[in-house]
Tab-separated table of N, CA and C in Angstrom:
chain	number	residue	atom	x	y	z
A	23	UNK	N	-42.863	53.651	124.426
A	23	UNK	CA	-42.566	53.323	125.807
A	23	UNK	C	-43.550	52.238	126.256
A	24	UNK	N	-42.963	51.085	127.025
A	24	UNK	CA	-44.432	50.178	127.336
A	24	UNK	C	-44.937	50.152	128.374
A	25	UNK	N	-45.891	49.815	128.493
A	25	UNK	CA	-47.112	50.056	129.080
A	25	UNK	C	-46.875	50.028	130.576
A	26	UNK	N	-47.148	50.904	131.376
A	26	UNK	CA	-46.909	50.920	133.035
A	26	UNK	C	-45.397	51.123	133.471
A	27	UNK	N	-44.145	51.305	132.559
A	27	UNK	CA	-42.815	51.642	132.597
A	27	UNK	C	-43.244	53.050	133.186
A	28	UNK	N	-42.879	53.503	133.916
A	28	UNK	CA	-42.599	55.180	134.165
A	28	UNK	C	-41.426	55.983	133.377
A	29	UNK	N	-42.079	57.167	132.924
A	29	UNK	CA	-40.777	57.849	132.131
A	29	UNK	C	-40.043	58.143	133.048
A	30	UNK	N	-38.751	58.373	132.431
A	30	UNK	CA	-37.650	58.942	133.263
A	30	UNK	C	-37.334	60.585	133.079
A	31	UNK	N	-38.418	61.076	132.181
A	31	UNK	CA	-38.268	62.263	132.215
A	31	UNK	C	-39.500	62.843	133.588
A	32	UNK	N	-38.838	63.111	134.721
A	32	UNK	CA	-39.407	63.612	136.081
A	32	UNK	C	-39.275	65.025	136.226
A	33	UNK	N	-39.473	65.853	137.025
A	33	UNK	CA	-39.809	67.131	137.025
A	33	UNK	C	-38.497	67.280	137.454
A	34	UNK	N	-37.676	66.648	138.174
A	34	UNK	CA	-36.693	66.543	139.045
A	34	UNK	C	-35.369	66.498	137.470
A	35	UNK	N	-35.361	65.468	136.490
A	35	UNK	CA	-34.700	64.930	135.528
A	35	UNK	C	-34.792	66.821	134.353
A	36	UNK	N	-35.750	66.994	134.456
A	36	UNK	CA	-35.776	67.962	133.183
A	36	UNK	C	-35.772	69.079	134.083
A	37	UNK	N	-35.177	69.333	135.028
A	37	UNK	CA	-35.080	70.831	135.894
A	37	UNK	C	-33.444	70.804	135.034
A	38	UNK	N	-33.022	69.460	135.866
A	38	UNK	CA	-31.251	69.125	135.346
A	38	UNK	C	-30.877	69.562	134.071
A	39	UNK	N	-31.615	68.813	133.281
A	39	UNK	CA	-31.152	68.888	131.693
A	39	UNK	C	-31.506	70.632	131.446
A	40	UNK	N	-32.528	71.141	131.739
A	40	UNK	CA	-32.141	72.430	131.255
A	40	UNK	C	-31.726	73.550	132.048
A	41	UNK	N	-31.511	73.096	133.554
A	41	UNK	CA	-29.767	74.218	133.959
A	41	UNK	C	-28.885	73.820	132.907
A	42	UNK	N	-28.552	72.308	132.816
A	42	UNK	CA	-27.181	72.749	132.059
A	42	UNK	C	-27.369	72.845	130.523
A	43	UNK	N	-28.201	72.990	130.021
A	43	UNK	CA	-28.259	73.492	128.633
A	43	UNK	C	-28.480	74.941	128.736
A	44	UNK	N	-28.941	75.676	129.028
A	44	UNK	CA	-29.323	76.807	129.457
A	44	UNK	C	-27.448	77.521	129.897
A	45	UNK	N	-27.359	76.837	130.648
A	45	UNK	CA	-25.566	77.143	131.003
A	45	UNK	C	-24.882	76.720	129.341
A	46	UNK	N	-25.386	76.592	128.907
A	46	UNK	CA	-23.995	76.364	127.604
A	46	UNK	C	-24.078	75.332	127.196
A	47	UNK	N	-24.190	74.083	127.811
A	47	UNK	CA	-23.758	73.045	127.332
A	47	UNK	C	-23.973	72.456	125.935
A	48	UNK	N	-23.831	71.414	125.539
A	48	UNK	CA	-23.879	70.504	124.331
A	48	UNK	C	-25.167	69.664	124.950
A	49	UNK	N	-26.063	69.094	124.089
A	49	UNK	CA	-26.872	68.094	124.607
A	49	UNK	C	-26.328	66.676	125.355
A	50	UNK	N	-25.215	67.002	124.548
A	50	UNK	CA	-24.417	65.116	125.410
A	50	UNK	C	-24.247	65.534	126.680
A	51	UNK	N	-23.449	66.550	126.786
A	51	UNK	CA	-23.086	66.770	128.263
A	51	UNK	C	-23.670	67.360	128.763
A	52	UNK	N	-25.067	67.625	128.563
A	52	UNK	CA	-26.344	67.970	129.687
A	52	UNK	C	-27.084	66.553	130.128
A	53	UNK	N	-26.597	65.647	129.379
A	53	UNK	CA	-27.298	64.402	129.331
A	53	UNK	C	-26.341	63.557	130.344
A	54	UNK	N	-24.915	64.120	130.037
A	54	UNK	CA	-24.222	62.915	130.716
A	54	UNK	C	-24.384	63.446	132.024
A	55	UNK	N	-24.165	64.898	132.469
A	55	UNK	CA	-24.096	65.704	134.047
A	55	UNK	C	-25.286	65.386	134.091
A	56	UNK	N	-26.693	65.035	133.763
A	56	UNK	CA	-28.092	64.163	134.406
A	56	UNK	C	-28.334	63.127	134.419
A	57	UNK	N	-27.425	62.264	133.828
A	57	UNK	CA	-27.709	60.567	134.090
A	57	UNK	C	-28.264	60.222	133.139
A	58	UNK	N	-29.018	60.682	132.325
A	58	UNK	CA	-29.957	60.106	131.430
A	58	UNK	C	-29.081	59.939	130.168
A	59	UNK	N	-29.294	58.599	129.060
A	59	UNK	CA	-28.851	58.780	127.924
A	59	UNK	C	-29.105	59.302	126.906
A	60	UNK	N	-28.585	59.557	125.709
A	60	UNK	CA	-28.770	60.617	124.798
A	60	UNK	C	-29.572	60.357	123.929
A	61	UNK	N	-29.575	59.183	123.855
A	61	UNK	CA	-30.642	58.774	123.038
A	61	UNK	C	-31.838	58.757	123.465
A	62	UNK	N	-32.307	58.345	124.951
A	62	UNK	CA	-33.589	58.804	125.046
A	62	UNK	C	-33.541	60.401	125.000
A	63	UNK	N	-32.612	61.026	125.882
A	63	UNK	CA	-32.911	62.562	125.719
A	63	UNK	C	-33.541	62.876	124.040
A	64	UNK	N	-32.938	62.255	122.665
A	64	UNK	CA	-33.227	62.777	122.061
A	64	UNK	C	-34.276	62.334	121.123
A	65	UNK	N	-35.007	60.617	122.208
A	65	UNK	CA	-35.982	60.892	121.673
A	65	UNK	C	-37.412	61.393	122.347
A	66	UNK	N	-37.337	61.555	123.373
A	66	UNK	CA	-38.241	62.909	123.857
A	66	UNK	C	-38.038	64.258	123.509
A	67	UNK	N	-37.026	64.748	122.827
A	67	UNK	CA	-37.034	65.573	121.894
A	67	UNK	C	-37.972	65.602	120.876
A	68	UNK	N	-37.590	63.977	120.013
A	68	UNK	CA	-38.168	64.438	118.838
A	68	UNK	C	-39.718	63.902	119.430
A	69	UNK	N	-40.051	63.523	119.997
A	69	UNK	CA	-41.574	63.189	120.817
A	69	UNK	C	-42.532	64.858	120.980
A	70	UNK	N	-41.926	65.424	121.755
A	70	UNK	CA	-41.809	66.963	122.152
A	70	UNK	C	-42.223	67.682	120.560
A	71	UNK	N	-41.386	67.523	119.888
A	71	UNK	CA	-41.426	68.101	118.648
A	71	UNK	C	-43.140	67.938	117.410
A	72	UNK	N	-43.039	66.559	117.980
A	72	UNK	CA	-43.945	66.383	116.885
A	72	UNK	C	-45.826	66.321	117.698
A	73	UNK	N	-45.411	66.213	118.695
A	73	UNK	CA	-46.822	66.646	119.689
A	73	UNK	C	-47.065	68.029	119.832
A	74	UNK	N	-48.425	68.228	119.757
A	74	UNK	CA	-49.072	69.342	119.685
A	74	UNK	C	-49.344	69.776	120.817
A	75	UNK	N	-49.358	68.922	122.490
A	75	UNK	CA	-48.906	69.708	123.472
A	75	UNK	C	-48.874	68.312	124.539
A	76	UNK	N	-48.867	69.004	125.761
A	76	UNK	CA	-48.323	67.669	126.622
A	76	UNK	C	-46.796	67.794	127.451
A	77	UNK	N	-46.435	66.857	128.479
A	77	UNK	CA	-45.530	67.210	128.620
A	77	UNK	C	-43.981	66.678	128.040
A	78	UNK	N	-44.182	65.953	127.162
A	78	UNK	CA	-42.714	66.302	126.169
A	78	UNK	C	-42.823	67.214	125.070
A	79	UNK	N	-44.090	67.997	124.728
A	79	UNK	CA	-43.768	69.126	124.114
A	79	UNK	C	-43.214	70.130	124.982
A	80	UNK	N	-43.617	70.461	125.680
A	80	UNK	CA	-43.641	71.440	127.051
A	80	UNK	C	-41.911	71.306	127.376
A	81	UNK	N	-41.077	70.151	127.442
A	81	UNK	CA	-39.890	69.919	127.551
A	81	UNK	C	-39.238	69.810	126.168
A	82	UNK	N	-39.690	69.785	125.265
A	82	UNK	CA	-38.735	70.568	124.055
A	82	UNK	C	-38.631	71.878	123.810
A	83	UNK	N	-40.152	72.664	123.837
A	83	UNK	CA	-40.080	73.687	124.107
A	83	UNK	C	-39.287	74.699	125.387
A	84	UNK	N	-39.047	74.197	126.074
A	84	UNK	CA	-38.418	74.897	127.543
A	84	UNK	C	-36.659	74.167	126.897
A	85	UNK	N	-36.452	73.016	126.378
A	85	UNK	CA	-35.028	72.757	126.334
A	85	UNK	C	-34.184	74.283	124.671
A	86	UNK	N	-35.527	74.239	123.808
A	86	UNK	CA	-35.237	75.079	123.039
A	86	UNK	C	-34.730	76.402	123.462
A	87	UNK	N	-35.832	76.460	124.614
A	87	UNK	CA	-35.765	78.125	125.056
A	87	UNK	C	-34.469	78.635	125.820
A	88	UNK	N	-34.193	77.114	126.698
A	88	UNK	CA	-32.841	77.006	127.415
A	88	UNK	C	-31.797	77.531	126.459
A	89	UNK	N	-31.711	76.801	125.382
A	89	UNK	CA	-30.886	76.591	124.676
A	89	UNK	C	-30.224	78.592	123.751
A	90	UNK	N	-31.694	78.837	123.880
A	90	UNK	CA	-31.701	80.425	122.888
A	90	UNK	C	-31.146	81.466	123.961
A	91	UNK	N	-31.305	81.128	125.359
A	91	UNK	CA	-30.923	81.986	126.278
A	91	UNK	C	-29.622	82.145	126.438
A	92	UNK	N	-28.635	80.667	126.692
A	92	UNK	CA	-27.677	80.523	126.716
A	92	UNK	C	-26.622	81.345	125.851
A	93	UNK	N	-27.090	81.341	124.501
A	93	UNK	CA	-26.902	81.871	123.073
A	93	UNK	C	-27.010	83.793	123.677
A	94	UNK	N	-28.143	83.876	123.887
A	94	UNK	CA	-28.158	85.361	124.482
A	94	UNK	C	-27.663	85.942	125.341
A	95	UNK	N	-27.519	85.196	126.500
A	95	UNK	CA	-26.400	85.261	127.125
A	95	UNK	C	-24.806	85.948	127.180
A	96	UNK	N	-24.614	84.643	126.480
A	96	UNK	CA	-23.516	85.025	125.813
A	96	UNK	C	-22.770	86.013	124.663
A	97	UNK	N	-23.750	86.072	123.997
A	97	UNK	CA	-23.714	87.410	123.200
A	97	UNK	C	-23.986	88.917	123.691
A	98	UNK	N	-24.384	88.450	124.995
A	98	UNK	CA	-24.226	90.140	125.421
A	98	UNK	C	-23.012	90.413	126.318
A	99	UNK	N	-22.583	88.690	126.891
A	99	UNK	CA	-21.199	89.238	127.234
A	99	UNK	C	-20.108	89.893	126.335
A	100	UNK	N	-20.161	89.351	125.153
A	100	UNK	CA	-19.603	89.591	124.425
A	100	UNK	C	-19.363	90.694	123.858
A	101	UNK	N	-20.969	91.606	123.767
A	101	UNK	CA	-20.870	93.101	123.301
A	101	UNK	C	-20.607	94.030	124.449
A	102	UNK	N	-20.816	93.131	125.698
A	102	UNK	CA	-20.012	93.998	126.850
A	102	UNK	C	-18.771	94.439	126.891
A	103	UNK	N	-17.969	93.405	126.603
A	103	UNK	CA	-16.572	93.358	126.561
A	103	UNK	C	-16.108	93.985	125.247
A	104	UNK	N	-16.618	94.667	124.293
A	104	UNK	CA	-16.238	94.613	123.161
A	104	UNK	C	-16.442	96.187	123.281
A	105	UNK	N	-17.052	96.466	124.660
A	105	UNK	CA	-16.892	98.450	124.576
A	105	UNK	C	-15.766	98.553	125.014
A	106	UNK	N	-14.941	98.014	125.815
A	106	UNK	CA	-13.529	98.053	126.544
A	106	UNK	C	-12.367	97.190	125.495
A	107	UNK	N	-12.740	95.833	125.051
A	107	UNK	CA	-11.783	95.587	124.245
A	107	UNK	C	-12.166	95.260	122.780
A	108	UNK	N	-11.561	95.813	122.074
A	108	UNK	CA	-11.926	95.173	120.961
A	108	UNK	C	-12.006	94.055	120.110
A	109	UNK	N	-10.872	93.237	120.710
A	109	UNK	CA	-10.817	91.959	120.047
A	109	UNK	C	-12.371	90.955	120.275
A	110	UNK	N	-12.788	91.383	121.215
A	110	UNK	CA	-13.802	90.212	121.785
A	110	UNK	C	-15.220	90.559	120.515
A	111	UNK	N	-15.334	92.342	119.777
A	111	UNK	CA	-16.296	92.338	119.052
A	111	UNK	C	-15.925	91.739	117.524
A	112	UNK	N	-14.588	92.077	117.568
A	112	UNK	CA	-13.792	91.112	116.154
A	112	UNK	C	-14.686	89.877	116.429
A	113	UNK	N	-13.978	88.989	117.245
A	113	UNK	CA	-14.291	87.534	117.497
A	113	UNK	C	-16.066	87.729	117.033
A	114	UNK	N	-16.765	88.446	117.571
A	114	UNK	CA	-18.270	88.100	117.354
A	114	UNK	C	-18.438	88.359	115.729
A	115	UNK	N	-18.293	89.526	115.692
A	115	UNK	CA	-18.260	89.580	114.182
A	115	UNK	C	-17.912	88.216	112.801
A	116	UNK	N	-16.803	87.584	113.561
A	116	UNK	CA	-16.013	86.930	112.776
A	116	UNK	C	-16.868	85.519	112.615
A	117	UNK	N	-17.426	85.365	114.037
A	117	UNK	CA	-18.076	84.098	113.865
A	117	UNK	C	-19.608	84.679	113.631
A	118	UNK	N	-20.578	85.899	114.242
A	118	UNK	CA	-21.206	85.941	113.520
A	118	UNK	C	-21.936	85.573	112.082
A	119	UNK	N	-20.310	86.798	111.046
A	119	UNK	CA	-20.695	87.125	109.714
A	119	UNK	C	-19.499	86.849	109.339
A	120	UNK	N	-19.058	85.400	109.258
A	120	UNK	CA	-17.884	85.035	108.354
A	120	UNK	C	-17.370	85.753	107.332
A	121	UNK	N	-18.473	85.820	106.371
A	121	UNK	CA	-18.046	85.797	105.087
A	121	UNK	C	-17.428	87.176	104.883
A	122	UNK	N	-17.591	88.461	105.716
A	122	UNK	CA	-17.805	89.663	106.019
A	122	UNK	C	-16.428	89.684	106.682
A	123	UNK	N	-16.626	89.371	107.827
A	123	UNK	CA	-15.267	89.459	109.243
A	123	UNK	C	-14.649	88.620	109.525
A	124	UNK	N	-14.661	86.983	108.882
A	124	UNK	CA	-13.869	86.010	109.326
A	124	UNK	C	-12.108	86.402	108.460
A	125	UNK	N	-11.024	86.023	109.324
A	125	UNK	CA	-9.967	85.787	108.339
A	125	UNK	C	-10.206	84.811	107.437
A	126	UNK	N	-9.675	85.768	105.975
A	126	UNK	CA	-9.461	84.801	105.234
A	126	UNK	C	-8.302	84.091	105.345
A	127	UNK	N	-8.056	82.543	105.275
A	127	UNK	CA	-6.983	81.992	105.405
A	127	UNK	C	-7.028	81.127	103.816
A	128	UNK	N	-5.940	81.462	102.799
A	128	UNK	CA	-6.099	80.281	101.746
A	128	UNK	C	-4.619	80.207	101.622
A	129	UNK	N	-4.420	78.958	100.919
A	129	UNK	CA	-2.748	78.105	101.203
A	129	UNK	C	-2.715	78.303	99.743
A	130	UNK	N	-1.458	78.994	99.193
A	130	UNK	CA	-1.511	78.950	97.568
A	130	UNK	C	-0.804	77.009	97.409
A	131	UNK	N	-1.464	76.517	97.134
A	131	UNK	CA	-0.946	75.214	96.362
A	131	UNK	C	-0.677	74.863	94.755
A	132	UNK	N	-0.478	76.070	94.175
A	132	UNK	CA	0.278	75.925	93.059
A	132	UNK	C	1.294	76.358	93.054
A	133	UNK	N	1.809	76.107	91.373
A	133	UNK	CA	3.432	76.353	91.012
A	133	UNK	C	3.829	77.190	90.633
A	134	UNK	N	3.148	78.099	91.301
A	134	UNK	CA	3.210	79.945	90.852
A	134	UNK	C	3.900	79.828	89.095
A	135	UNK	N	3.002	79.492	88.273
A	135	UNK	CA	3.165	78.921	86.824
A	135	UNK	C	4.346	77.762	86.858
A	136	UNK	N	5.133	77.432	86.960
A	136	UNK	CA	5.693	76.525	86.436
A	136	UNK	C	5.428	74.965	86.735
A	137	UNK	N	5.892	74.442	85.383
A	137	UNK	CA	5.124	73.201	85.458
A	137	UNK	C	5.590	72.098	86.454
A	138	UNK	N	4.625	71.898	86.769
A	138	UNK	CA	4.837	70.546	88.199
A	138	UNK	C	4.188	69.381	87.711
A	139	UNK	N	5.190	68.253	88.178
A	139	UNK	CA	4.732	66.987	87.608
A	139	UNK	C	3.717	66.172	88.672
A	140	UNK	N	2.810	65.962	87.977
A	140	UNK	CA	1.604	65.006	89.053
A	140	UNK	C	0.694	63.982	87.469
A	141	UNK	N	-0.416	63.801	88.339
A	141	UNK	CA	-1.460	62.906	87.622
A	141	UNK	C	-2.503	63.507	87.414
A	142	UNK	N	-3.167	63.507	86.212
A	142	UNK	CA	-5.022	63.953	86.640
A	142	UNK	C	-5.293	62.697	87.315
A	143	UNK	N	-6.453	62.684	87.452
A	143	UNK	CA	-7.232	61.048	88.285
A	143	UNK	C	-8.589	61.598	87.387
A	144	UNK	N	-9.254	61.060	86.977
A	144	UNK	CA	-10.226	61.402	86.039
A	144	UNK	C	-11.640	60.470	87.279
A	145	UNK	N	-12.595	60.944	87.382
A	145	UNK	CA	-14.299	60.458	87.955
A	145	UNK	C	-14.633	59.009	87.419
A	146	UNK	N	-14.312	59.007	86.038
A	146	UNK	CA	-14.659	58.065	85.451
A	146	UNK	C	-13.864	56.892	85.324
A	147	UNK	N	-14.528	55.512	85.995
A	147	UNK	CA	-13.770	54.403	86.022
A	147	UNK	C	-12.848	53.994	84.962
A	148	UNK	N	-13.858	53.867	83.642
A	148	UNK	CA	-13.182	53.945	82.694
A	148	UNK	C	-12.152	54.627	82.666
A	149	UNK	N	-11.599	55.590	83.016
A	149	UNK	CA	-10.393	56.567	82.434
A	149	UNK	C	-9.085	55.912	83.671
A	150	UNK	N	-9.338	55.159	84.615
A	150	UNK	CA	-8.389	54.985	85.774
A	150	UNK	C	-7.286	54.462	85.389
A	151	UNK	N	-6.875	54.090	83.815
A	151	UNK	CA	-6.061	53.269	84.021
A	151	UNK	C	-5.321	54.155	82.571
A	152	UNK	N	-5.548	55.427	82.588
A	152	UNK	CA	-4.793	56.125	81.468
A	152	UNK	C	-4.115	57.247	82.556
A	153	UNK	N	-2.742	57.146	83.068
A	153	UNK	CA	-2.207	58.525	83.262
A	153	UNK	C	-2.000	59.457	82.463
A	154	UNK	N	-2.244	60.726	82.877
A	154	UNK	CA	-1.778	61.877	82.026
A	154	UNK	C	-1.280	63.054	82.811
A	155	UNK	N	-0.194	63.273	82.157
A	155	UNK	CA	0.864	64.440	83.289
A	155	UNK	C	0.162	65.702	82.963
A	156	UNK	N	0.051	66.492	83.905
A	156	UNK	CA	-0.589	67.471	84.184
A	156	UNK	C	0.182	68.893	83.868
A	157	UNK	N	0.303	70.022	83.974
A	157	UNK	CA	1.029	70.970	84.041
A	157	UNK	C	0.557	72.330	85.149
A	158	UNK	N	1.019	73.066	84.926
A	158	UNK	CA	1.099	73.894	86.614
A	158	UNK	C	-0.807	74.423	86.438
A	159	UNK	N	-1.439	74.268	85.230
A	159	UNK	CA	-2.759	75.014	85.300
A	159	UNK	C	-3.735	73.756	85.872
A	160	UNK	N	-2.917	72.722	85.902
A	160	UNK	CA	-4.306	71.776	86.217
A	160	UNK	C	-5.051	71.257	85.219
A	161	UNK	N	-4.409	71.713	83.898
A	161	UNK	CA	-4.856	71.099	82.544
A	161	UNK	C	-3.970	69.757	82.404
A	162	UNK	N	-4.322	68.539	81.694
A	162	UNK	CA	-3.421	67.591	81.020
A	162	UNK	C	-2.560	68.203	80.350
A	163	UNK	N	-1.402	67.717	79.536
A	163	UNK	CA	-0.360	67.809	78.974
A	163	UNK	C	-0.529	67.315	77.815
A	164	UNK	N	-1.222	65.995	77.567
A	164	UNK	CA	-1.606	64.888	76.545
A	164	UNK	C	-0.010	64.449	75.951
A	165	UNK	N	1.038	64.397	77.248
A	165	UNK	CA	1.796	63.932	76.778
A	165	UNK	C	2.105	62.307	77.181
């Protein structure tokens, strides 16, 4: 920043940015509902980050904290609603612990065995200019 410029991060500027991060938001659109651009927002972030104290640490730290509340927040609405309905503890679960509670969704894209005509495409430049018909396993044919 040069010399005698005043920051634009004011007591007034970083009250803004973390109501609405704190409310939910995305960093862009805590940035755009305060006027300020995102790019400085994010580089008094990383300013904040790498100082050991001061006040753009003090405002990364408080935008972090915004940020974890919001998160908490919301997750207890969630287990609120999830004593009365159940879908809403699915949903947490699901995005929680994917791998656990998410639907699985997979598209069969084979030829339930039979052979389908396509191309390999081989990595190697060298090979780009040899087709070879394929069969329903995804092996060549070498025909």
């Amino acid at each position: 920043m040069p010399a005698g410029r005043p920051s634009k991060l004011t007591d007034e500027m970083k009250a803004k940015i973390i109501r609405f991060v704190r409310a939910g938001n995305y960093y862009n659109v805590a940035c755009r509902a305060a006027g300020v651009g995102e790019r400085t927002f994010m580089r008094w972030m990383e300013m904040g980050r790498e100082a050991k104290s001061g006040r753009f640490r003090q405002f990364w730290q408080e935008v972090l904290s915004a940020e974890a509340e919001a998160e908490a927040l919301h997750v207890l609405n969630i287990t609120k609603a999830g004593v009365t309905d159940w879908k809403a503890s699915a949903r947490f679960l699901a995005a929680k612990y994917p791998d656990r509670w998410a639907e699985k969704r997979a598209i069969d894209i084979t030829s339930g065995g039979k052979r389908i005509k396509g191309y390999a495409v081989s990595a190697d430049p060298a090979n780009w200019n040899k087709d070879e018909e394929i069969d329903g396993t995804g092996k060549g044919t070498g025909d």
